[in-house]
Amino acid sequence: MSKASQASKAQQPAPPRAGVAAAMSALILAVLLAALDQTIVSTALPRIAEDLNGFDDIAWVSAAYLLASTAVTPLWGKLGDMFGRKRLYLASTSIFLIASVACGLAQSLPELIGARVLQGVGGGGMIVLTFALVGDIVAPGERGRYQGMFGSVYGVASIVGPLLGGVFTDQLSWRWAFLVNLPIGAVALAVAARSLPAASRRSRARIDYLGSLVLAAIATGLVLVTSFGQRWGWTSPAITGLIAGTVALAVLLVPVERRAAAPVLPPAMFTSRTVVFSSLIGFVANAAMFAVLVYLPTYLQIVHGVSATLSGVFMLPLVAGLVVSQSLAGRWAARTALLRRILLGGLLANLAGLLLLSTIGAGTSTLVLSGYFLITGVGIGMVPMVVMTTVQNSVGPADLGAASAVVTFARSIGAAFGVAIFGTLLNTGFADRTRGLPVAGGFDAARPDTIGHLPAALQGTALDAFAHATAAGYLWMAPALVAGTALALFLEPARPQRPAPAGNVRTTGTGATGAMAGTAADGTVKAA
């Protein structure tokens, strides 16, 4: 058999245009559900704590999902490479829906937290496998356009989630924040089962259990540190012990993966400049993005006195900028030569948005805020899609899942760090600026929501302090984007890798369905 015919057999036939549309619709619904469940419970937490009598441990409801989804991301990506992404995607979606039922029916806080862990396991798989499936379904030159759609959905969900959580909690029950997943998820599951391409072969390599365990432990340590660092104390024995243990595990991971037959993170990815730089850029960009998406609504509600629903309306310019820039960047990204320019443009726009937000105060008008939000949204929208497309273009088809998982993992950790670091900066800055205020009336500088307990004459001072603390937090976040921009200057996007001939693809030994053989001079990962 000729090499050309072997290559033809090795490639998965592209589904017809109607099949692509159906598959993308299912994947978009799945990303929407998985992204919403990271934020939808935030406004429902007080009511959940009241109903389930668990105020002391209520933070675990959010942390459990983030921890589980981050920890399993690399494993889902690698298993998809080994055993076919469609069957793993269907399995992760089914786990997510079953866990959603368990969350909605939970009768105690420990039950809810356990169900959220299971839900995070499914949600993590849904997100990383969705990004990898795009590489299977569409041609390399079209990946950017479709990745842009998912990035827009993710950004919109980050803002819409808290609003939906508040509506369900006030009008129905907090349980509907979880049960609403069932009808939407069932449709997505049915469409995906019919439209996603099936894997053509199955790996006989052993699963990297040790590497998966070490990586999950690293993710657990990082999420616990970022989620509870401020609550437990950044210098407390628990946090310092977690940091030391996480660093030790990170050092251990490299030799563990080098010895694995089918490593969950192929060692070549550690030395690929494209993968490493893109992951670091994704980390800092997501840190800045979530600092904006999580805390700007808080600023609007506290300083401008708007409701949770109206704060979402005020954020619409940011959403508009995000969606439009994602769409345009996705179309431009079909030309590989433009990827770095798009990335630099997005990072610079994001940096400009942060610098503008660092000037806000208690008296900043909504019109001025809308302009700032629009610029910030444009920057936020252009970066994630380009990062994912750049990494996927640098690896062979057999490693799309693992490469997508690396970027998704870095972005998830970046989001957790961004929220934690900005929260610390905000609370510390607010406490410093209100240290001289009287505590009569129950005012607590560590809880800005108690501003209303202050005498009327002092509330203006406290609101101004909160606004300036928010602005200062964004100024302190700006250097991270400067560092990301510097990394982007040295990033050389590669032309998309093509499927290797069947005779060169190995399903045992060192790889899943195509081992990583080395790197090119520019750090681009090459498939064997």
mmCIF file of N, CA and C in Angstrom, residues 180-246:
data_model
loop_
_atom_site.group_PDB
_atom_site.id
_atom_site.type_symbol
_atom_site.label_atom_id
_atom_site.label_comp_id
_atom_site.label_asym_id
_atom_site.label_seq_id
_atom_site.Cartn_x
_atom_site.Cartn_y
_atom_site.Cartn_z
ATOM 1 N N VAL A 180 -31.482 22.740 35.938
ATOM 2 C CA VAL A 180 -31.658 23.297 34.598
ATOM 3 C C VAL A 180 -30.696 22.653 33.600
ATOM 4 N N ASN A 181 -29.636 22.027 34.105
ATOM 5 C CA ASN A 181 -28.684 21.369 33.208
ATOM 6 C C ASN A 181 -29.292 20.182 32.472
ATOM 7 N N LEU A 182 -30.310 19.552 33.072
ATOM 8 C CA LEU A 182 -30.814 18.290 32.522
ATOM 9 C C LEU A 182 -31.409 18.423 31.123
ATOM 10 N N PRO A 183 -32.405 19.275 30.898
ATOM 11 C CA PRO A 183 -32.972 19.336 29.540
ATOM 12 C C PRO A 183 -31.960 19.797 28.493
ATOM 13 N N ILE A 184 -31.148 20.807 28.843
ATOM 14 C CA ILE A 184 -30.158 21.304 27.881
ATOM 15 C C ILE A 184 -29.089 20.249 27.636
ATOM 16 N N GLY A 185 -28.616 19.630 28.717
ATOM 17 C CA GLY A 185 -27.573 18.614 28.586
ATOM 18 C C GLY A 185 -28.045 17.378 27.839
ATOM 19 N N ALA A 186 -29.302 17.011 28.030
ATOM 20 C CA ALA A 186 -29.831 15.842 27.328
ATOM 21 C C ALA A 186 -29.858 16.072 25.826
ATOM 22 N N VAL A 187 -30.244 17.284 25.416
ATOM 23 C CA VAL A 187 -30.239 17.618 23.988
ATOM 24 C C VAL A 187 -28.810 17.579 23.444
ATOM 25 N N ALA A 188 -27.878 18.192 24.181
ATOM 26 C CA ALA A 188 -26.479 18.204 23.733
ATOM 27 C C ALA A 188 -25.932 16.787 23.622
ATOM 28 N N LEU A 189 -26.278 15.936 24.577
ATOM 29 C CA LEU A 189 -25.783 14.555 24.566
ATOM 30 C C LEU A 189 -26.332 13.781 23.374
ATOM 31 N N ALA A 190 -27.613 13.951 23.094
ATOM 32 C CA ALA A 190 -28.223 13.234 21.972
ATOM 33 C C ALA A 190 -27.643 13.675 20.638
ATOM 34 N N VAL A 191 -27.475 14.987 20.465
ATOM 35 C CA VAL A 191 -26.921 15.495 19.206
ATOM 36 C C VAL A 191 -25.467 15.067 19.050
ATOM 37 N N ALA A 192 -24.706 15.120 20.134
ATOM 38 C CA ALA A 192 -23.303 14.719 20.068
ATOM 39 C C ALA A 192 -23.150 13.250 19.720
ATOM 40 N N ALA A 193 -24.017 12.410 20.261
ATOM 41 C CA ALA A 193 -23.936 10.974 19.984
ATOM 42 C C ALA A 193 -24.137 10.683 18.506
ATOM 43 N N ARG A 194 -24.947 11.505 17.840
ATOM 44 C CA ARG A 194 -25.237 11.278 16.421
ATOM 45 C C ARG A 194 -24.236 11.957 15.492
ATOM 46 N N SER A 195 -23.677 13.091 15.916
ATOM 47 C CA SER A 195 -22.929 13.914 14.960
ATOM 48 C C SER A 195 -21.414 13.892 15.131
ATOM 49 N N LEU A 196 -20.895 13.539 16.308
ATOM 50 C CA LEU A 196 -19.455 13.555 16.496
ATOM 51 C C LEU A 196 -18.802 12.376 15.788
ATOM 52 N N PRO A 197 -17.629 12.576 15.209
ATOM 53 C CA PRO A 197 -16.938 11.467 14.528
ATOM 54 C C PRO A 197 -16.413 10.457 15.547
ATOM 55 N N ALA A 198 -16.522 9.179 15.217
ATOM 56 C CA ALA A 198 -16.040 8.114 16.091
ATOM 57 C C ALA A 198 -14.554 7.885 15.860
ATOM 58 N N ALA A 199 -13.856 7.418 16.904
ATOM 59 C CA ALA A 199 -12.428 7.109 16.776
ATOM 60 C C ALA A 199 -12.245 5.891 15.897
ATOM 61 N N SER A 200 -11.186 5.914 15.094
ATOM 62 C CA SER A 200 -10.942 4.809 14.174
ATOM 63 C C SER A 200 -10.142 3.678 14.793
ATOM 64 N N ARG A 201 -9.472 3.944 15.931
ATOM 65 C CA ARG A 201 -8.674 2.895 16.546
ATOM 66 C C ARG A 201 -8.526 3.167 18.035
ATOM 67 N N ARG A 202 -7.979 2.205 18.741
ATOM 68 C CA ARG A 202 -7.869 2.254 20.191
ATOM 69 C C ARG A 202 -6.447 1.912 20.600
ATOM 70 N N SER A 203 -5.908 2.660 21.564
ATOM 71 C CA SER A 203 -4.543 2.437 22.017
ATOM 72 C C SER A 203 -4.454 1.236 22.944
ATOM 73 N N ARG A 204 -3.320 0.522 22.858
ATOM 74 C CA ARG A 204 -3.080 -0.595 23.781
ATOM 75 C C ARG A 204 -2.051 -0.214 24.839
ATOM 76 N N ALA A 205 -1.643 1.058 24.852
ATOM 77 C CA ALA A 205 -0.665 1.504 25.848
ATOM 78 C C ALA A 205 -1.304 1.592 27.227
ATOM 79 N N ARG A 206 -0.478 1.422 28.266
ATOM 80 C CA ARG A 206 -0.974 1.483 29.637
ATOM 81 C C ARG A 206 -1.268 2.936 30.024
ATOM 82 N N ILE A 207 -2.344 3.112 30.783
ATOM 83 C CA ILE A 207 -2.690 4.450 31.259
ATOM 84 C C ILE A 207 -1.672 4.896 32.306
ATOM 85 N N ASP A 208 -1.294 6.141 32.236
ATOM 86 C CA ASP A 208 -0.304 6.718 33.150
ATOM 87 C C ASP A 208 -0.981 7.085 34.474
ATOM 88 N N TYR A 209 -1.231 6.057 35.301
ATOM 89 C CA TYR A 209 -1.939 6.301 36.564
ATOM 90 C C TYR A 209 -1.115 7.165 37.518
ATOM 91 N N LEU A 210 0.189 6.878 37.639
ATOM 92 C CA LEU A 210 1.024 7.628 38.572
ATOM 93 C C LEU A 210 1.124 9.097 38.163
ATOM 94 N N GLY A 211 1.366 9.340 36.864
ATOM 95 C CA GLY A 211 1.435 10.721 36.399
ATOM 96 C C GLY A 211 0.120 11.451 36.604
ATOM 97 N N SER A 212 -1.001 10.769 36.358
ATOM 98 C CA SER A 212 -2.319 11.381 36.553
ATOM 99 C C SER A 212 -2.535 11.736 38.017
ATOM 100 N N LEU A 213 -2.104 10.818 38.916
ATOM 101 C CA LEU A 213 -2.271 11.068 40.348
ATOM 102 C C LEU A 213 -1.425 12.256 40.803
ATOM 103 N N VAL A 214 -0.174 12.311 40.351
ATOM 104 C CA VAL A 214 0.699 13.421 40.742
ATOM 105 C C VAL A 214 0.153 14.746 40.209
ATOM 106 N N LEU A 215 -0.296 14.741 38.960
ATOM 107 C CA LEU A 215 -0.821 15.971 38.366
ATOM 108 C C LEU A 215 -2.098 16.417 39.070
ATOM 109 N N ALA A 216 -2.962 15.461 39.410
ATOM 110 C CA ALA A 216 -4.188 15.802 40.136
ATOM 111 C C ALA A 216 -3.857 16.384 41.509
ATOM 112 N N ALA A 217 -2.827 15.827 42.168
ATOM 113 C CA ALA A 217 -2.419 16.351 43.477
ATOM 114 C C ALA A 217 -1.873 17.767 43.349
ATOM 115 N N ILE A 218 -1.121 18.034 42.274
ATOM 116 C CA ILE A 218 -0.614 19.398 42.046
ATOM 117 C C ILE A 218 -1.775 20.362 41.854
ATOM 118 N N ALA A 219 -2.738 19.968 41.031
ATOM 119 C CA ALA A 219 -3.904 20.829 40.800
ATOM 120 C C ALA A 219 -4.677 21.060 42.092
ATOM 121 N N THR A 220 -4.823 20.007 42.894
ATOM 122 C CA THR A 220 -5.530 20.133 44.169
ATOM 123 C C THR A 220 -4.833 21.135 45.081
ATOM 124 N N GLY A 221 -3.513 21.024 45.170
ATOM 125 C CA GLY A 221 -2.756 21.953 46.004
ATOM 126 C C GLY A 221 -2.903 23.388 45.547
ATOM 127 N N LEU A 222 -2.804 23.608 44.234
ATOM 128 C CA LEU A 222 -2.904 24.968 43.701
ATOM 129 C C LEU A 222 -4.286 25.569 43.947
ATOM 130 N N VAL A 223 -5.332 24.770 43.720
ATOM 131 C CA VAL A 223 -6.690 25.283 43.909
ATOM 132 C C VAL A 223 -6.975 25.557 45.385
ATOM 133 N N LEU A 224 -6.503 24.675 46.270
ATOM 134 C CA LEU A 224 -6.720 24.899 47.704
ATOM 135 C C LEU A 224 -5.995 26.164 48.173
ATOM 136 N N VAL A 225 -4.785 26.370 47.684
ATOM 137 C CA VAL A 225 -4.032 27.562 48.073
ATOM 138 C C VAL A 225 -4.751 28.827 47.613
ATOM 139 N N THR A 226 -5.194 28.835 46.354
ATOM 140 C CA THR A 226 -5.842 30.042 45.833
ATOM 141 C C THR A 226 -7.232 30.255 46.417
ATOM 142 N N SER A 227 -7.953 29.177 46.717
ATOM 143 C CA SER A 227 -9.317 29.300 47.209
ATOM 144 C C SER A 227 -9.371 29.674 48.691
ATOM 145 N N PHE A 228 -8.409 29.191 49.475
ATOM 146 C CA PHE A 228 -8.494 29.364 50.922
ATOM 147 C C PHE A 228 -7.289 30.094 51.515
ATOM 148 N N GLY A 229 -6.389 30.603 50.660
ATOM 149 C CA GLY A 229 -5.219 31.305 51.172
ATOM 150 C C GLY A 229 -5.578 32.485 52.049
ATOM 151 N N GLN A 230 -6.525 33.298 51.600
ATOM 152 C CA GLN A 230 -6.905 34.467 52.381
ATOM 153 C C GLN A 230 -7.682 34.067 53.632
ATOM 154 N N ARG A 231 -8.517 33.056 53.515
ATOM 155 C CA ARG A 231 -9.350 32.622 54.637
ATOM 156 C C ARG A 231 -8.514 31.979 55.740
ATOM 157 N N TRP A 232 -7.565 31.111 55.346
ATOM 158 C CA TRP A 232 -6.744 30.416 56.331
ATOM 159 C C TRP A 232 -5.520 31.222 56.745
ATOM 160 N N GLY A 233 -5.142 32.220 55.921
ATOM 161 C CA GLY A 233 -3.939 33.008 56.189
ATOM 162 C C GLY A 233 -2.811 32.559 55.283
ATOM 163 N N TRP A 234 -2.255 33.496 54.500
ATOM 164 C CA TRP A 234 -1.235 33.135 53.512
ATOM 165 C C TRP A 234 0.034 32.578 54.142
ATOM 166 N N THR A 235 0.264 32.914 55.403
ATOM 167 C CA THR A 235 1.473 32.410 56.079
ATOM 168 C C THR A 235 1.144 31.323 57.100
ATOM 169 N N SER A 236 -0.083 30.828 57.081
ATOM 170 C CA SER A 236 -0.474 29.787 58.032
ATOM 171 C C SER A 236 0.235 28.474 57.698
ATOM 172 N N PRO A 237 0.388 27.580 58.684
ATOM 173 C CA PRO A 237 1.036 26.287 58.413
ATOM 174 C C PRO A 237 0.338 25.490 57.306
ATOM 175 N N ALA A 238 -0.996 25.564 57.254
ATOM 176 C CA ALA A 238 -1.728 24.806 56.231
ATOM 177 C C ALA A 238 -1.362 25.272 54.824
ATOM 178 N N ILE A 239 -1.339 26.593 54.617
ATOM 179 C CA ILE A 239 -1.056 27.119 53.280
ATOM 180 C C ILE A 239 0.411 26.934 52.915
ATOM 181 N N THR A 240 1.316 27.232 53.839
ATOM 182 C CA THR A 240 2.740 27.041 53.525
ATOM 183 C C THR A 240 3.052 25.574 53.273
ATOM 184 N N GLY A 241 2.399 24.673 54.019
ATOM 185 C CA GLY A 241 2.588 23.243 53.774
ATOM 186 C C GLY A 241 2.069 22.833 52.404
ATOM 187 N N LEU A 242 0.911 23.369 52.024
ATOM 188 C CA LEU A 242 0.366 23.073 50.700
ATOM 189 C C LEU A 242 1.286 23.580 49.594
ATOM 190 N N ILE A 243 1.815 24.770 49.769
ATOM 191 C CA ILE A 243 2.722 25.331 48.753
ATOM 192 C C ILE A 243 3.975 24.466 48.620
ATOM 193 N N ALA A 244 4.571 24.095 49.766
ATOM 194 C CA ALA A 244 5.780 23.268 49.727
ATOM 195 C C ALA A 244 5.501 21.915 49.086
ATOM 196 N N GLY A 245 4.374 21.292 49.448
ATOM 197 C CA GLY A 245 4.031 19.997 48.873
ATOM 198 C C GLY A 245 3.764 20.078 47.384
ATOM 199 N N THR A 246 3.111 21.152 46.949
ATOM 200 C CA THR A 246 2.808 21.316 45.526
ATOM 201 C C THR A 246 4.081 21.507 44.718
#
